[in-house]
Coordinates of C-alpha atoms in Angstrom, one line a residue:
M20 CA 87.4 115.4 77.7
R21 CA 91.0 115.0 76.8
E22 CA 90.4 116.8 73.5
L23 CA 89.6 119.9 75.5
T24 CA 92.8 119.7 77.6
E25 CA 94.5 122.8 76.3
Q26 CA 91.6 125.1 76.9
I27 CA 90.7 123.6 80.3
L28 CA 94.3 124.0 81.5
R29 CA 94.2 127.7 80.4
W30 CA 91.0 128.3 82.3
H31 CA 92.4 126.6 85.4
S32 CA 95.5 128.7 85.3
A33 CA 93.4 131.9 85.0
G34 CA 91.1 130.8 87.8
T35 CA 88.1 130.8 85.4
R36 CA 85.0 128.8 86.3
F37 CA 83.6 126.5 83.7
A38 CA 81.2 123.6 83.1
V39 CA 81.8 120.5 81.1
A40 CA 79.0 118.7 79.1
S41 CA 79.7 115.1 78.2
I42 CA 77.7 112.5 76.3
I43 CA 77.1 109.6 78.8
G44 CA 74.6 107.6 76.7
V45 CA 73.7 107.1 73.0
T46 CA 70.7 105.3 71.4
G47 CA 70.4 104.9 67.7
S48 CA 72.1 107.2 65.2
A49 CA 74.1 110.1 66.8
P50 CA 76.8 112.4 65.4
R51 CA 79.3 111.8 68.2
P52 CA 80.1 108.9 70.5
V53 CA 79.8 108.4 74.3
G54 CA 82.6 110.5 75.9
A55 CA 82.4 113.5 73.5
A56 CA 82.5 116.7 75.4
M57 CA 82.0 120.5 75.2
A58 CA 82.9 123.1 77.8
V59 CA 81.5 126.6 78.6
D60 CA 83.3 129.1 80.8
E61 CA 81.7 131.8 83.0
D62 CA 82.0 134.4 80.2
G63 CA 80.1 132.2 77.8
T64 CA 83.0 130.9 75.6
V65 CA 82.4 127.4 74.3
V66 CA 84.9 124.8 73.1
G67 CA 84.3 121.3 71.8
S68 CA 81.1 119.7 70.5
I69 CA 78.7 117.0 71.5
S70 CA 76.4 116.8 68.5
G71 CA 77.8 118.7 65.6
G72 CA 75.3 121.5 66.1
C73 CA 72.0 119.6 66.8
V74 CA 71.6 120.3 70.5
E75 CA 74.5 122.6 71.2
G76 CA 72.3 125.6 72.0
A77 CA 70.3 123.7 74.6
V78 CA 73.3 122.2 76.2
Y79 CA 75.0 125.6 76.3
E80 CA 72.0 126.9 78.3
L81 CA 72.3 123.9 80.7
C82 CA 76.0 124.7 81.2
R83 CA 75.2 128.3 82.0
E84 CA 72.5 127.2 84.5
A85 CA 74.9 124.7 86.1
L86 CA 77.5 127.5 86.5
A87 CA 74.9 129.7 88.1
T88 CA 73.5 127.1 90.5
G89 CA 76.6 124.9 91.0
T90 CA 74.4 121.9 90.5
P91 CA 75.1 119.1 88.0
Q92 CA 72.5 118.6 85.2
R93 CA 71.5 115.4 83.4
E94 CA 69.3 115.7 80.3
T95 CA 68.2 113.5 77.4
F96 CA 67.8 114.8 73.9
G97 CA 66.0 113.1 71.0
Y98 CA 64.1 113.9 67.8
S99 CA 60.5 115.2 68.2
D100 CA 58.1 113.8 65.6
S101 CA 55.4 116.3 66.6
D102 CA 57.6 119.3 66.2
A103 CA 60.6 119.0 63.8
F104 CA 61.9 122.3 65.0
A105 CA 62.1 121.2 68.6
V106 CA 65.5 120.8 70.2
G107 CA 66.6 117.3 69.2
L108 CA 68.5 115.1 66.8
T109 CA 67.2 115.0 63.3
C110 CA 69.1 111.8 62.7
G111 CA 66.7 110.1 65.0
G112 CA 69.0 109.2 67.8
V113 CA 68.9 109.9 71.5
L114 CA 71.7 111.5 73.5
E115 CA 72.0 111.5 77.3
V116 CA 74.1 114.5 78.5
F117 CA 75.8 115.1 81.9
V118 CA 76.7 118.7 82.6
H119 CA 79.3 119.1 85.4
P120 CA 80.1 122.5 86.9
V121 CA 83.7 122.1 87.8
G122 CA 84.3 123.3 91.4
S123 CA 87.6 123.7 93.3
R124 CA 87.2 120.3 94.9
D125 CA 87.2 118.7 91.4
H126 CA 90.3 120.5 90.0
D127 CA 92.9 118.1 91.5
A128 CA 91.4 115.0 90.0
L129 CA 90.6 116.7 86.7
L130 CA 94.2 118.0 86.3
A131 CA 95.6 114.5 87.2
A132 CA 93.5 113.0 84.5
L133 CA 94.4 115.6 81.8
R134 CA 98.1 115.5 82.6
A135 CA 98.4 111.7 82.9
G136 CA 100.9 110.4 80.4
G137 CA 99.4 106.9 80.4
P138 CA 96.0 105.2 80.7
V139 CA 93.6 107.1 83.0
A140 CA 89.9 106.9 84.0
L141 CA 88.1 110.1 85.0
V142 CA 85.3 109.2 87.3
R143 CA 82.4 111.6 88.0
D144 CA 79.5 111.2 90.4
V145 CA 76.5 112.3 88.2
G146 CA 74.6 113.3 91.3
S147 CA 77.1 115.4 93.1
G148 CA 79.7 116.0 90.5
A149 CA 82.5 114.8 92.8
T150 CA 85.5 113.7 90.7
L151 CA 88.2 111.1 90.9
A152 CA 91.1 110.2 88.6
V153 CA 92.1 106.5 88.5
G154 CA 95.3 105.1 86.8
P155 CA 96.4 101.5 86.6
D156 CA 98.3 101.8 89.8
W157 CA 97.4 105.2 91.3
V158 CA 94.4 107.2 92.5
S159 CA 94.0 111.0 92.8
P160 CA 92.9 112.3 95.2
P161 CA 93.5 109.3 97.4
V162 CA 91.7 110.3 100.6
A163 CA 88.4 112.0 101.5
F164 CA 87.8 115.7 101.0
G165 CA 87.1 117.6 104.2
V166 CA 89.5 115.4 106.2
E167 CA 92.1 117.3 108.2
G168 CA 95.5 117.0 106.6
R169 CA 94.1 115.9 103.2
I170 CA 96.5 115.1 100.4
T171 CA 95.6 116.5 97.0
A172 CA 96.7 115.8 93.4
P173 CA 99.3 117.2 91.0
G174 CA 100.0 120.9 91.1
N175 CA 98.5 121.4 94.6
M176 CA 100.0 118.9 96.9
V177 CA 99.5 119.3 100.6
A178 CA 101.3 116.7 102.8
D179 CA 99.7 116.1 106.2
A180 CA 101.6 116.7 109.4
H181 CA 102.5 113.0 109.7
R182 CA 104.1 112.6 106.3
S183 CA 107.0 114.2 104.5
T184 CA 107.1 115.1 100.8
S185 CA 109.7 112.4 100.2
D186 CA 106.9 109.9 100.5
F187 CA 105.4 111.0 97.2
T188 CA 106.6 110.7 93.7
S189 CA 108.4 113.7 92.3
D190 CA 106.7 113.8 89.0
Q191 CA 103.1 113.3 90.2
D192 CA 101.7 113.9 93.6
V193 CA 99.5 110.9 93.6
F194 CA 99.6 107.5 95.4
R195 CA 101.1 104.8 93.2
G196 CA 101.7 101.0 93.2
A197 CA 102.9 99.7 96.5
D198 CA 102.3 103.1 98.1
L199 CA 98.6 102.4 98.0
G200 CA 99.0 99.6 100.6
R201 CA 101.5 101.3 102.9
I202 CA 100.8 105.0 103.1
A203 CA 98.9 106.5 106.0
S204 CA 95.4 107.5 105.0
Y205 CA 92.7 108.9 107.2
S206 CA 89.2 107.7 108.0
A207 CA 86.6 110.4 107.3
S208 CA 84.9 109.7 110.6
T209 CA 87.9 109.5 113.0
G210 CA 90.9 110.9 111.2
S211 CA 92.9 107.9 112.3
A212 CA 95.6 106.3 110.2
D213 CA 95.1 103.1 108.3
T214 CA 97.7 101.3 106.2
E215 CA 95.2 99.7 103.7
L216 CA 93.6 102.3 101.3
D217 CA 90.9 99.7 100.4
R218 CA 89.8 99.6 104.1
V219 CA 89.5 103.3 104.7
S220 CA 86.4 103.9 102.6
A221 CA 83.8 105.3 105.1
P222 CA 80.1 104.9 104.4
L223 CA 79.2 106.7 101.3
A224 CA 76.6 108.9 102.9
H225 CA 79.2 110.2 105.4
I226 CA 81.7 111.5 102.9
E227 CA 81.7 115.1 101.8
G228 CA 81.4 115.2 98.0
G229 CA 80.2 111.6 97.7
P230 CA 82.0 108.3 97.2
V231 CA 83.9 109.4 94.2
A232 CA 85.7 112.1 96.1
C233 CA 86.9 109.6 98.8
A234 CA 88.3 107.0 96.4
D235 CA 85.8 104.5 97.5
R236 CA 87.2 101.0 96.9
A237 CA 84.2 99.8 94.9
V238 CA 84.4 102.9 92.6
V239 CA 88.1 102.5 92.1
A240 CA 87.8 98.8 91.3
R241 CA 85.0 99.3 88.8
A242 CA 86.9 102.2 87.2
R243 CA 90.0 100.1 86.8
A244 CA 88.0 97.3 85.3
M245 CA 86.7 99.7 82.7
L246 CA 90.1 101.2 82.1
D247 CA 91.4 97.7 81.4
L248 CA 88.9 97.4 78.6
G249 CA 89.3 101.0 77.4
A250 CA 85.6 101.5 78.1
T251 CA 83.7 104.7 78.8
G252 CA 80.1 104.7 80.2
V253 CA 77.8 104.9 83.2
R254 CA 77.9 102.5 86.2
V255 CA 75.6 102.1 89.2
I256 CA 77.6 101.0 92.3
G257 CA 76.6 100.3 95.9
C258 CA 73.5 99.4 97.9
D259 CA 70.3 101.2 98.7
A260 CA 70.9 104.6 100.3
E261 CA 74.6 104.3 99.5
E262 CA 74.1 103.6 95.8
V263 CA 75.9 106.0 93.5
T264 CA 75.8 106.5 89.7
V265 CA 79.1 107.4 88.2
F266 CA 80.3 108.3 84.7
V267 CA 83.7 106.7 83.9
E268 CA 85.6 108.2 81.0
S269 CA 88.6 106.0 80.0
S270 CA 91.5 107.5 78.1
V271 CA 93.9 104.9 76.8
P272 CA 96.8 104.9 74.3
P273 CA 95.8 104.1 70.7
P274 CA 95.3 100.4 70.0
R275 CA 98.2 98.6 68.2
M276 CA 98.3 97.3 64.7
I277 CA 101.2 95.0 64.1
V278 CA 102.0 94.4 60.4
L279 CA 104.3 91.4 59.8
G280 CA 106.0 91.3 56.4
A281 CA 107.6 94.4 54.7
I282 CA 105.9 94.0 51.3
D283 CA 104.1 96.6 49.1
F284 CA 100.7 95.5 50.5
A285 CA 102.1 96.2 54.0
A286 CA 102.7 99.9 53.2
A287 CA 99.0 100.3 52.2
V288 CA 97.8 98.4 55.3
A289 CA 100.0 100.6 57.5
R290 CA 98.6 103.7 55.9
I291 CA 95.0 102.8 56.5
G292 CA 95.8 101.5 60.0
A293 CA 97.2 104.9 60.9
F294 CA 94.0 106.5 59.3
L295 CA 91.9 104.4 61.6
G296 CA 93.8 105.6 64.7
Y297 CA 96.1 102.6 65.3
H298 CA 99.7 102.8 66.5
V299 CA 101.2 100.9 63.6
T300 CA 104.3 98.7 63.8
V301 CA 105.8 97.0 60.7
C302 CA 108.2 94.1 61.4
D303 CA 110.3 92.0 59.0
A304 CA 113.5 90.0 59.4
R305 CA 115.0 91.5 56.2
P306 CA 116.7 94.9 56.9
L307 CA 116.8 95.7 53.2
F308 CA 113.0 95.9 53.1
A309 CA 112.1 97.0 56.7
T310 CA 113.0 100.6 56.5
S311 CA 111.3 103.8 57.6
A312 CA 111.6 105.2 54.1
R313 CA 109.4 102.4 52.7
F314 CA 106.8 102.8 55.5
P315 CA 106.5 106.5 56.4
E316 CA 103.1 106.1 57.9
A317 CA 104.2 103.5 60.4
D318 CA 104.9 104.6 63.9
E319 CA 107.8 102.2 64.1
V320 CA 109.6 99.8 61.8
V321 CA 111.4 96.8 63.4
V322 CA 114.0 94.5 62.0
D323 CA 113.5 91.1 63.6
W324 CA 112.1 87.7 63.0
P325 CA 108.3 88.2 63.3
H326 CA 107.6 85.4 65.8
R327 CA 110.5 86.5 68.0
Y328 CA 109.3 90.1 68.0
L329 CA 105.7 89.1 68.7
E330 CA 106.7 87.0 71.6
G331 CA 108.5 89.9 73.3
T332 CA 106.2 92.8 72.5
Q333 CA 103.2 94.0 74.5
V334 CA 99.7 93.4 73.1
D335 CA 96.2 93.6 74.6
S336 CA 92.6 92.8 73.7
R337 CA 92.5 95.7 71.2
T338 CA 95.6 94.8 69.2
V339 CA 95.2 93.6 65.6
I340 CA 97.9 91.5 63.9
C341 CA 98.2 91.3 60.1
V342 CA 100.5 88.6 58.8
L343 CA 101.3 89.5 55.2
T344 CA 104.4 87.5 54.5
H345 CA 102.5 84.5 52.9
D346 CA 105.7 82.4 53.3
A347 CA 105.5 79.3 55.5
K348 CA 108.9 79.8 57.1
F349 CA 107.6 83.2 58.4
D350 CA 103.9 82.5 58.7
V351 CA 103.7 79.3 60.7
P352 CA 106.0 80.4 63.6
V353 CA 104.4 83.8 64.0
L354 CA 100.8 82.5 63.8
E355 CA 101.6 79.9 66.5
V356 CA 102.4 82.9 68.7
A357 CA 99.6 85.2 67.5
L358 CA 96.7 82.8 67.8
R359 CA 97.7 82.0 71.4
R360 CA 97.8 85.7 72.5
R361 CA 94.9 87.7 73.8
V362 CA 94.3 90.1 70.8
A363 CA 91.3 91.4 68.9
Y364 CA 92.2 90.2 65.4
V365 CA 94.6 87.9 63.6
G366 CA 94.6 87.9 59.8
A367 CA 96.9 86.2 57.3
M368 CA 97.4 86.9 53.6
G369 CA 97.6 84.2 51.0
S370 CA 95.7 82.2 48.4
R371 CA 93.2 79.5 49.3
R372 CA 95.9 77.0 48.5
T373 CA 98.3 78.8 50.8
H374 CA 95.7 78.9 53.5
R375 CA 95.1 75.1 53.3
D376 CA 98.8 74.4 53.4
R377 CA 99.3 76.8 56.3
T378 CA 96.3 75.3 58.3
A379 CA 97.8 71.8 57.9
R380 CA 101.2 73.0 59.2
L381 CA 99.6 74.8 62.1
L382 CA 97.7 71.7 63.1
A383 CA 100.8 69.7 62.9
A384 CA 102.5 72.3 65.1
G385 CA 100.0 71.7 67.8
L386 CA 97.4 74.4 67.4
T387 CA 93.8 73.4 68.3
E388 CA 90.8 73.9 66.1
S389 CA 89.5 76.5 68.5
E390 CA 92.7 78.5 68.2
L391 CA 92.6 78.2 64.4
S392 CA 89.0 79.4 64.3
R393 CA 90.4 82.9 65.4
L394 CA 92.4 83.2 62.2
H395 CA 91.0 85.4 59.4
S396 CA 92.5 83.8 56.3
P397 CA 92.6 84.7 53.5
I398 CA 92.7 88.1 55.1
G399 CA 90.1 90.8 54.3
L400 CA 86.5 91.0 53.0
D401 CA 85.5 90.1 49.4
L402 CA 85.5 93.6 47.8
G403 CA 86.9 92.4 44.4
G404 CA 89.9 94.7 44.6
H405 CA 93.4 94.0 43.3
T406 CA 95.8 96.8 44.1
P407 CA 97.6 97.1 47.4
E408 CA 95.4 100.1 48.3
E409 CA 92.2 98.2 47.5
T410 CA 93.4 95.2 49.4
A411 CA 94.2 97.4 52.4
V412 CA 90.6 98.7 52.3
A413 CA 89.3 95.1 52.4
V414 CA 91.6 94.3 55.3
A415 CA 90.5 97.4 57.2
A416 CA 86.8 96.7 56.5
E417 CA 87.2 93.2 58.0
I418 CA 89.0 94.6 61.1
V419 CA 86.2 97.2 61.7
A420 CA 83.5 94.5 61.2
A421 CA 85.3 92.2 63.7
R422 CA 85.6 95.0 66.2
H423 CA 82.0 96.0 66.1
G424 CA 80.3 92.8 65.2
G425 CA 79.3 93.9 61.7
S426 CA 78.2 91.4 59.0
G427 CA 80.2 92.9 56.1
R428 CA 77.1 92.9 54.0
E429 CA 75.7 95.9 52.1
L430 CA 73.6 98.0 54.5
R431 CA 70.7 98.0 52.0
A432 CA 70.6 94.2 52.3
T433 CA 70.2 94.3 56.1
D434 CA 67.5 95.4 58.5
A435 CA 69.7 95.8 61.6
A436 CA 70.4 99.2 63.2
I437 CA 73.1 101.1 61.3
H438 CA 74.9 102.2 64.4
R439 CA 75.1 99.2 66.7
P440 CA 76.0 99.5 70.4
A441 CA 79.7 99.0 71.1
P442 CA 80.6 95.7 72.9
G443 CA 79.2 95.9 76.4
E444 CA 77.0 98.9 75.6
I445 CA 73.4 99.3 76.8
T446 CA 71.2 102.0 75.5
C447 CA 70.5 105.3 77.3
S448 CA 69.2 104.9 80.8
G449 CA 67.8 108.4 81.4
P450 CA 68.0 110.2 84.7
A451 CA 66.3 107.3 86.6
Q452 CA 66.5 103.6 86.2
P453 CA 64.0 100.9 87.3
Q454 CA 65.3 98.2 89.5
W455 CA 65.5 95.7 86.7
A456 CA 68.0 98.0 84.8
R457 CA 70.2 98.4 87.9
G458 CA 70.6 94.7 88.7
P459 CA 70.3 93.0 92.0
V460 CA 69.9 95.0 95.2
C461 CA 73.4 95.6 96.6
G462 CA 74.7 94.8 93.2
E463 CA 76.4 96.8 90.5
T464 CA 75.7 97.1 86.8
Q465 CA 76.7 99.2 83.9
T466 CA 74.8 101.3 81.3
S467 CA 75.8 103.1 78.2
V468 CA 79.3 101.6 77.9
A469 CA 81.2 102.2 74.8
L470 CA 84.8 101.1 74.0
S471 CA 87.1 104.0 74.0
R472 CA 88.5 105.1 70.7
P473 CA 89.9 108.4 69.3
V474 CA 87.1 111.0 69.0
P475 CA 87.4 112.8 65.7
T476 CA 87.7 116.6 65.8
A477 CA 86.5 119.0 63.2
P478 CA 87.8 122.4 62.0
S479 CA 87.1 125.2 64.4
H480 CA 84.9 128.2 63.8
T481 CA 83.3 130.9 66.0
M482 CA 79.6 131.3 66.6
H483 CA 77.6 133.5 68.9
F484 CA 74.7 132.4 71.0
P485 CA 72.4 135.0 72.7
G486 CA 74.2 136.3 75.7
A487 CA 77.4 134.4 74.9
V488 CA 80.8 135.9 74.2
S489 CA 81.8 133.3 71.6
R490 CA 81.7 129.6 70.7
T491 CA 84.6 127.8 69.2
G492 CA 84.0 124.3 67.8
P493 CA 83.0 122.2 64.8
A494 CA 80.5 123.4 62.3

């Protein structure tokens, strides 16, 4: 939904009612990924896209219905073999769509998520539409709706009679870090103070707006776990009558690509890394070569010894590291660090002879066979290219294959699905799930989870639906 931020904030400022339709599950081929969204206001104006045009008309009508009734909608769209003109996806995939009429109770959490400068998960109850924003160390809104003296999120803070505004951060009116354990929150049933936010979750059935609205501890914990992975998808949480199905939409900074070695091949790899949506850093110990002028596509250029820089910089499970120096005095120290860090990919450039020599040196330095098995060397897929640009394509192809579990073979030589589920993803669940799909009673499971990545946008145009004012979105 972050791609719709500008228009949603305008609607909010004008007091305009609107509904948001989000893809919460994908099976097979589909034009857009889980998390793609479109929104419709009360005048019929549309922004965004969920299918590139295949089912937009039908989803538009669902949004209008949701605005009229105030009731969330959940619908599945697929291709109809019996009627090729039926609403559906001619590409053969299946989309599960959640339509959320945004009410006043949802604005605080929605604004907190859209205005967050760092990682944030927007959590929505697909039954009630109740909404919660969860950051790495904050939650908004932090207490139940309907409780006297409630505290709301950025832009509309109301401090209860027992607290002063000095107890809140000046930049965002949300509970952060240590505050979560010490501030006074109120039980939905008694209104009494409690110093542990994790203990104030009242029974789900007793909370106005559902468990998402009250920052239920199970919901917050699962949302944070998904945020750590940069994952977006549906989860079923709770037990029996208190079970709740939520759609968690994670928004995280772009993954990092760290290119070590300021050579001509590095410029091409940096360029294609930026194209793939990575935040690209180029590092080299030689100031003569590590310059912004030589690497204009890089987000930052660092002059430092590669191993020292890698030891001190922040990486995560989405980070990719490309060692392009093919010089033992640089390669061995930095690979010792890289192969022991929790990253998605480590590749090293060099001939097969260089690789054999490098492997021997790394073993002598104490790396294990298991650690060495993570190394992609020589780097890249066998595409037969020679130029820096062709080499960069081979490197990028290997990174994409490693990220999604691809074989690197020609599609015509394989029988597997072209669009595989992302890591942790399960196919569309539909409005109802059998017990086997939900997991153990009083358990929790996930469905339709896809790793978060930048959602491509398309050029805008205006289209008219019957009864609509206008539609702005991709063709």
